[in-house]
PDB file of C-alpha atoms in Angstrom:
ATOM      1  CA  MET A   1      46.385  98.454 149.058  1.00 59.00           C
ATOM      2  CA  THR A   2      47.221 102.130 149.073  1.00 69.00           C
ATOM      3  CA  ASN A   3      47.736 104.149 145.945  1.00 71.00           C
ATOM      4  CA  THR A   4      51.423 104.653 146.793  1.00 72.00           C
ATOM      5  CA  ILE A   5      52.025 100.896 146.866  1.00 70.00           C
ATOM      6  CA  LYS A   6      50.114 100.430 143.569  1.00 65.00           C
ATOM      7  CA  VAL A   7      52.197 103.176 141.913  1.00 59.00           C
ATOM      8  CA  ALA A   8      55.425 101.624 143.302  1.00 58.00           C
ATOM      9  CA  ILE A   9      54.458  98.183 141.959  1.00 67.00           C
ATOM     10  CA  GLY A  10      53.543  99.675 138.595  1.00 61.00           C
ATOM     11  CA  LEU A  11      56.891 101.499 138.353  1.00 55.00           C
ATOM     12  CA  LEU A  12      58.737  98.335 139.367  1.00 54.00           C
ATOM     13  CA  ALA A  13      56.897  96.361 136.670  1.00 54.00           C
ATOM     14  CA  LEU A  14      57.789  98.993 134.029  1.00 52.00           C
ATOM     15  CA  LEU A  15      61.425  98.946 135.160  1.00 52.00           C
ATOM     16  CA  LEU A  16      61.574  95.160 134.863  1.00 49.00           C
ATOM     17  CA  LEU A  17      59.974  95.217 131.384  1.00 47.00           C
ATOM     18  CA  GLY A  18      62.448  97.891 130.298  1.00 48.00           C
ATOM     19  CA  ASN A  19      65.332  95.669 131.353  1.00 46.00           C
ATOM     20  CA  CYS A  20      63.967  92.838 129.211  1.00 43.00           C
ATOM     21  CA  SER A  21      64.450  94.903 126.065  1.00 44.00           C
ATOM     22  CA  THR A  22      66.591  93.177 123.402  1.00 51.00           C
ATOM     23  CA  TYR A  23      68.312  96.305 122.140  1.00 52.00           C
ATOM     24  CA  SER A  24      70.040  99.090 123.991  1.00 56.00           C
ATOM     25  CA  ILE A  25      69.634 102.270 121.970  1.00 63.00           C
ATOM     26  CA  LYS A  26      72.098 105.094 122.441  1.00 59.00           C
ATOM     27  CA  HIS A  27      71.867 108.554 120.984  1.00 57.00           C
ATOM     28  CA  ASP A  28      74.889 109.432 118.842  1.00 57.00           C
ATOM     29  CA  GLY A  29      74.652 113.066 119.932  1.00 57.00           C
ATOM     30  CA  ASN A  30      75.190 114.387 116.433  1.00 55.00           C
ATOM     31  CA  LYS A  31      72.574 116.220 114.406  1.00 54.00           C
ATOM     32  CA  ALA A  32      74.724 116.557 111.254  1.00 56.00           C
ATOM     33  CA  GLY A  33      74.787 112.817 110.466  1.00 52.00           C
ATOM     34  CA  VAL A  34      78.552 112.547 111.031  1.00 58.00           C
ATOM     35  CA  VAL A  35      79.679 109.556 113.064  1.00 63.00           C
ATOM     36  CA  ASP A  36      81.122 110.884 116.310  1.00 69.00           C
ATOM     37  CA  SER A  37      81.979 107.595 117.933  1.00 77.00           C
ATOM     38  CA  VAL A  38      82.400 103.978 116.933  1.00 87.00           C
ATOM     39  CA  PRO A  39      82.628 101.101 119.403  1.00 90.00           C
ATOM     40  CA  ASP A  40      86.237 100.114 120.029  1.00 90.00           C
ATOM     41  CA  TRP A  41      85.429  96.439 119.366  1.00 92.00           C
ATOM     42  CA  TYR A  42      84.098  97.350 115.896  1.00 91.00           C
ATOM     43  CA  VAL A  43      87.429  98.737 114.745  1.00 88.00           C
ATOM     44  CA  ASP A  44      89.864  96.691 116.838  1.00 88.00           C
ATOM     45  CA  TYR A  45      89.160  92.958 116.838  1.00 87.00           C
ATOM     46  CA  LYS A  46      91.306  89.908 116.175  1.00 88.00           C
ATOM     47  CA  GLY A  47      89.312  88.216 113.413  1.00 89.00           C
ATOM     48  CA  PHE A  48      90.281  84.878 114.972  1.00 89.00           C
ATOM     49  CA  ASP A  49      90.987  84.458 118.646  1.00 90.00           C
ATOM     50  CA  GLY A  50      92.008  80.779 118.555  1.00 89.00           C
ATOM     51  CA  LYS A  51      88.481  79.511 119.207  1.00 93.00           C
ATOM     52  CA  PHE A  52      86.141  81.824 117.249  1.00 92.00           C
ATOM     53  CA  TYR A  53      86.208  83.644 113.914  1.00 92.00           C
ATOM     54  CA  GLN A  54      84.833  87.171 114.294  1.00 94.00           C
ATOM     55  CA  GLU A  55      83.631  89.828 111.880  1.00 94.00           C
ATOM     56  CA  THR A  56      81.822  93.145 112.188  1.00 95.00           C
ATOM     57  CA  GLY A  57      79.226  95.013 110.182  1.00 94.00           C
ATOM     58  CA  GLN A  58      77.619  98.466 110.313  1.00 94.00           C
ATOM     59  CA  SER A  59      74.496  99.868 108.716  1.00 93.00           C
ATOM     60  CA  VAL A  60      72.008 102.712 108.853  1.00 92.00           C
ATOM     61  CA  SER A  61      68.259 102.550 108.290  1.00 93.00           C
ATOM     62  CA  PRO A  62      65.133 104.415 109.367  1.00 93.00           C
ATOM     63  CA  ASP A  63      63.920 100.981 110.620  1.00 93.00           C
ATOM     64  CA  MET A  64      65.897  99.722 113.611  1.00 92.00           C
ATOM     65  CA  GLU A  65      65.407  96.027 112.842  1.00 94.00           C
ATOM     66  CA  LEU A  66      66.453  96.522 109.238  1.00 95.00           C
ATOM     67  CA  ALA A  67      69.599  98.373 110.334  1.00 94.00           C
ATOM     68  CA  ILE A  68      70.530  95.416 112.573  1.00 94.00           C
ATOM     69  CA  LYS A  69      69.731  92.817 109.892  1.00 94.00           C
ATOM     70  CA  LYS A  70      71.800  94.681 107.277  1.00 94.00           C
ATOM     71  CA  SER A  71      74.717  94.889 109.728  1.00 94.00           C
ATOM     72  CA  ILE A  72      74.540  91.138 110.349  1.00 94.00           C
ATOM     73  CA  LEU A  73      74.404  90.390 106.601  1.00 92.00           C
ATOM     74  CA  LEU A  74      77.423  92.624 105.986  1.00 92.00           C
ATOM     75  CA  ALA A  75      79.368  90.915 108.781  1.00 93.00           C
ATOM     76  CA  LYS A  76      78.471  87.471 107.365  1.00 90.00           C
ATOM     77  CA  ALA A  77      79.482  88.573 103.859  1.00 89.00           C
ATOM     78  CA  LYS A  78      82.857  89.809 105.116  1.00 90.00           C
ATOM     79  CA  LEU A  79      83.427  86.508 106.945  1.00 90.00           C
ATOM     80  CA  ALA A  80      82.355  84.467 103.899  1.00 86.00           C
ATOM     81  CA  ASP A  81      84.750  86.528 101.790  1.00 87.00           C
ATOM     82  CA  ARG A  82      87.609  85.729 104.178  1.00 86.00           C
ATOM     83  CA  ILE A  83      87.040  81.989 103.846  1.00 83.00           C
ATOM     84  CA  ASN A  84      85.631  81.668 100.318  1.00 79.00           C
ATOM     85  CA  GLY A  85      86.393  84.789  98.292  1.00 79.00           C
ATOM     86  CA  GLU A  86      87.931  84.522  94.843  1.00 76.00           C
ATOM     87  CA  MET A  87      89.646  87.428  93.126  1.00 75.00           C
ATOM     88  CA  ASN A  88      89.905  87.981  89.431  1.00 77.00           C
ATOM     89  CA  ASN A  89      91.777  90.894  87.910  1.00 76.00           C
ATOM     90  CA  ARG A  90      91.646  92.017  84.325  1.00 76.00           C
ATOM     91  CA  THR A  91      93.643  94.870  82.831  1.00 80.00           C
ATOM     92  CA  THR A  92      92.825  96.221  79.413  1.00 79.00           C
ATOM     93  CA  ILE A  93      94.962  98.754  77.547  1.00 80.00           C
ATOM     94  CA  ALA A  94      93.788 100.135  74.223  1.00 78.00           C
ATOM     95  CA  LYS A  95      95.405 102.566  71.795  1.00 77.00           C
ATOM     96  CA  ASN A  96      93.544 103.896  68.778  1.00 77.00           C
ATOM     97  CA  GLU A  97      95.015 105.872  65.919  1.00 76.00           C
ATOM     98  CA  GLY A  98      93.057 108.055  63.577  1.00 77.00           C
ATOM     99  CA  GLY A  99      93.730 110.782  60.996  1.00 72.00           C
ATOM    100  CA  LYS A 100      95.064 111.374  57.518  1.00 73.00           C
ATOM    101  CA  ASP A 101      98.555 110.817  56.223  1.00 69.00           C
ATOM    102  CA  GLU A 102     101.124 111.456  58.904  1.00 70.00           C
ATOM    103  CA  ASN A 103      98.790 113.633  60.974  1.00 72.00           C
ATOM    104  CA  HIS A 104      97.560 110.883  63.266  1.00 71.00           C
ATOM    105  CA  ASN A 105      95.989 111.341  66.644  1.00 77.00           C
ATOM    106  CA  VAL A 106      96.491 108.653  69.226  1.00 75.00           C
ATOM    107  CA  GLN A 107      93.910 108.002  71.872  1.00 79.00           C
ATOM    108  CA  ALA A 108      94.892 105.751  74.699  1.00 81.00           C
ATOM    109  CA  GLY A 109      92.871 104.293  77.508  1.00 83.00           C
ATOM    110  CA  ALA A 110      93.318 101.772  80.244  1.00 83.00           C
ATOM    111  CA  GLN A 111      90.929  99.934  82.507  1.00 81.00           C
ATOM    112  CA  ASP A 112      91.748  97.804  85.504  1.00 80.00           C
ATOM    113  CA  THR A 113      88.859  95.714  86.796  1.00 80.00           C
ATOM    114  CA  ILE A 114      88.978  93.703  89.954  1.00 79.00           C
ATOM    115  CA  VAL A 115      86.110  91.327  90.654  1.00 79.00           C
ATOM    116  CA  ASN A 116      85.685  89.700  94.032  1.00 77.00           C
ATOM    117  CA  VAL A 117      83.318  86.739  93.793  1.00 78.00           C
ATOM    118  CA  ILE A 118      82.085  85.078  96.965  1.00 75.00           C
ATOM    119  CA  SER A 119      80.791  81.646  96.039  1.00 76.00           C
ATOM    120  CA  ALA A 120      77.785  80.237  97.855  1.00 77.00           C
ATOM    121  CA  THR A 121      78.882  79.769 101.452  1.00 77.00           C
ATOM    122  CA  ILE A 122      76.748  78.329 104.227  1.00 78.00           C
ATOM    123  CA  LEU A 123      77.457  80.226 107.435  1.00 78.00           C
ATOM    124  CA  GLN A 124      75.387  78.461 110.073  1.00 80.00           C
ATOM    125  CA  HIS A 125      75.652  78.602 113.826  1.00 85.00           C
ATOM    126  CA  TYR A 126      76.838  82.184 113.955  1.00 90.00           C
ATOM    127  CA  GLU A 127      76.145  84.237 117.042  1.00 92.00           C
ATOM    128  CA  VAL A 128      75.737  87.975 117.371  1.00 94.00           C
ATOM    129  CA  ASN A 129      78.415  88.557 119.967  1.00 91.00           C
ATOM    130  CA  LYS A 130      78.180  92.346 120.337  1.00 94.00           C
ATOM    131  CA  LYS A 131      75.666  94.898 119.225  1.00 94.00           C
ATOM    132  CA  VAL A 132      75.183  98.654 119.665  1.00 93.00           C
ATOM    133  CA  VAL A 133      72.368 100.680 118.152  1.00 92.00           C
ATOM    134  CA  TYR A 134      72.508 104.494 117.947  1.00 89.00           C
ATOM    135  CA  SER A 135      69.632 106.819 117.264  1.00 87.00           C
ATOM    136  CA  THR A 136      71.125 109.248 114.745  1.00 82.00           C
ATOM    137  CA  GLY A 137      68.941 112.292 115.328  1.00 74.00           C
ATOM    138  CA  GLU A 138      67.915 112.063 111.670  1.00 75.00           C
ATOM    139  CA  LYS A 139      65.118 109.601 112.453  1.00 83.00           C
ATOM    140  CA  SER A 140      67.420 106.674 111.616  1.00 88.00           C
ATOM    141  CA  TYR A 141      69.310 104.005 113.483  1.00 91.00           C
ATOM    142  CA  ARG A 142      72.999 103.179 113.116  1.00 91.00           C
ATOM    143  CA  SER A 143      73.747  99.595 114.057  1.00 93.00           C
ATOM    144  CA  TYR A 144      77.133  98.026 114.836  1.00 95.00           C
ATOM    145  CA  VAL A 145      77.332  94.266 115.267  1.00 96.00           C
ATOM    146  CA  MET A 146      79.988  91.620 115.747  1.00 95.00           C
ATOM    147  CA  ILE A 147      79.294  88.017 114.879  1.00 94.00           C
ATOM    148  CA  LYS A 148      81.308  85.005 115.835  1.00 93.00           C
ATOM    149  CA  ILE A 149      81.428  81.419 114.603  1.00 91.00           C
ATOM    150  CA  SER A 150      83.365  78.612 116.229  1.00 90.00           C
ATOM    151  CA  LYS A 151      86.489  77.228 114.580  1.00 90.00           C
ATOM    152  CA  GLU A 152      84.821  73.823 114.357  1.00 90.00           C
ATOM    153  CA  ASN A 153      81.917  75.226 112.308  1.00 87.00           C
ATOM    154  CA  ILE A 154      84.266  77.192 110.022  1.00 87.00           C
ATOM    155  CA  ASP A 155      86.324  74.028 109.507  1.00 87.00           C
ATOM    156  CA  LYS A 156      83.132  72.278 108.357  1.00 86.00           C
ATOM    157  CA  VAL A 157      82.399  75.147 105.960  1.00 83.00           C
ATOM    158  CA  ILE A 158      85.945  74.978 104.561  1.00 84.00           C
ATOM    159  CA  SER A 159      85.683  71.199 104.160  1.00 84.00           C
ATOM    160  CA  ASP A 160      82.403  71.621 102.248  1.00 81.00           C
ATOM    161  CA  ILE A 161      84.019  74.289 100.042  1.00 76.00           C
ATOM    162  CA  GLU A 162      87.018  72.049  99.328  1.00 79.00           C
ATOM    163  CA  SER A 163      84.785  69.134  98.374  1.00 77.00           C
ATOM    164  CA  ARG A 164      82.860  71.363  95.960  1.00 73.00           C
ATOM    165  CA  LYS A 165      86.130  72.704  94.493  1.00 70.00           C
ATOM    166  CA  ASN A 166      87.066  69.196  93.412  1.00 65.00           C
ATOM    167  CA  THR A 167      84.540  69.872  90.672  1.00 62.00           C
ATOM    168  CA  SER A 168      86.590  72.970  89.977  1.00 61.00           C
ATOM    169  CA  ILE A 169      85.812  75.907  87.761  1.00 67.00           C
ATOM    170  CA  THR A 170      88.245  76.708  84.950  1.00 72.00           C
ATOM    171  CA  PRO A 171      89.871  80.152  84.645  1.00 74.00           C
ATOM    172  CA  GLN A 172      87.845  80.709  81.490  1.00 79.00           C
ATOM    173  CA  GLU A 173      84.583  80.015  83.364  1.00 78.00           C
ATOM    174  CA  LEU A 174      85.679  82.373  86.131  1.00 76.00           C
ATOM    175  CA  ASP A 175      86.417  85.090  83.545  1.00 79.00           C
ATOM    176  CA  LYS A 176      83.025  84.503  81.940  1.00 82.00           C
ATOM    177  CA  LYS A 177      81.266  84.800  85.330  1.00 79.00           C
ATOM    178  CA  ALA A 178      83.206  87.995  86.120  1.00 79.00           C
ATOM    179  CA  LYS A 179      82.195  89.463  82.766  1.00 80.00           C
ATOM    180  CA  GLU A 180      78.529  88.584  83.424  1.00 81.00           C
ATOM    181  CA  ILE A 181      78.673  90.325  86.796  1.00 78.00           C
ATOM    182  CA  LEU A 182      80.354  93.417  85.360  1.00 79.00           C
ATOM    183  CA  ASP A 183      77.908  93.570  82.412  1.00 82.00           C
ATOM    184  CA  LYS A 184      74.948  93.526  84.843  1.00 77.00           C
ATOM    185  CA  LYS A 185      76.375  96.552  86.712  1.00 64.00           C
ATOM    186  CA  SER A 186      76.867  98.561  83.511  1.00 58.00           C
TER     187      SER A 186
END
């Protein structure tokens, strides 16, 4: 076998291995860290196309695999929120007076707290439908993913949620849980 044929076979083998790569990495072309382009499907998607529920996620990490995993987790969280999110809103208004005689100062304050609680939701059988990974030029990777789950699987999730809600939580328990979450963040 001549050297030319060996080199050609070697190049062909490298080309075939390169095509087996799981991820296609694109360079975002921006050195300043500003996002120049976003995949059209990331911004403009139906959410439900009659057969599949879809959701997207985006993340950045110096580790490519971690960027992809974080994007998938964010997409799953957004989808879980759509089917099992509970909102709780609390508004507090306080006025305090202080001073001597008729020379009182009034201090007023208001706080509006919105808590979005996503109860435990099992999202099985999801599929990463679309994925783009950019090299940012800052030694990081920006990952965009779209996941999809069939309507049948979402219907099973909703049925499970409804059966658990029959042992429902009271508004007082929900307020208590929201307060616990807010106190942890303080």
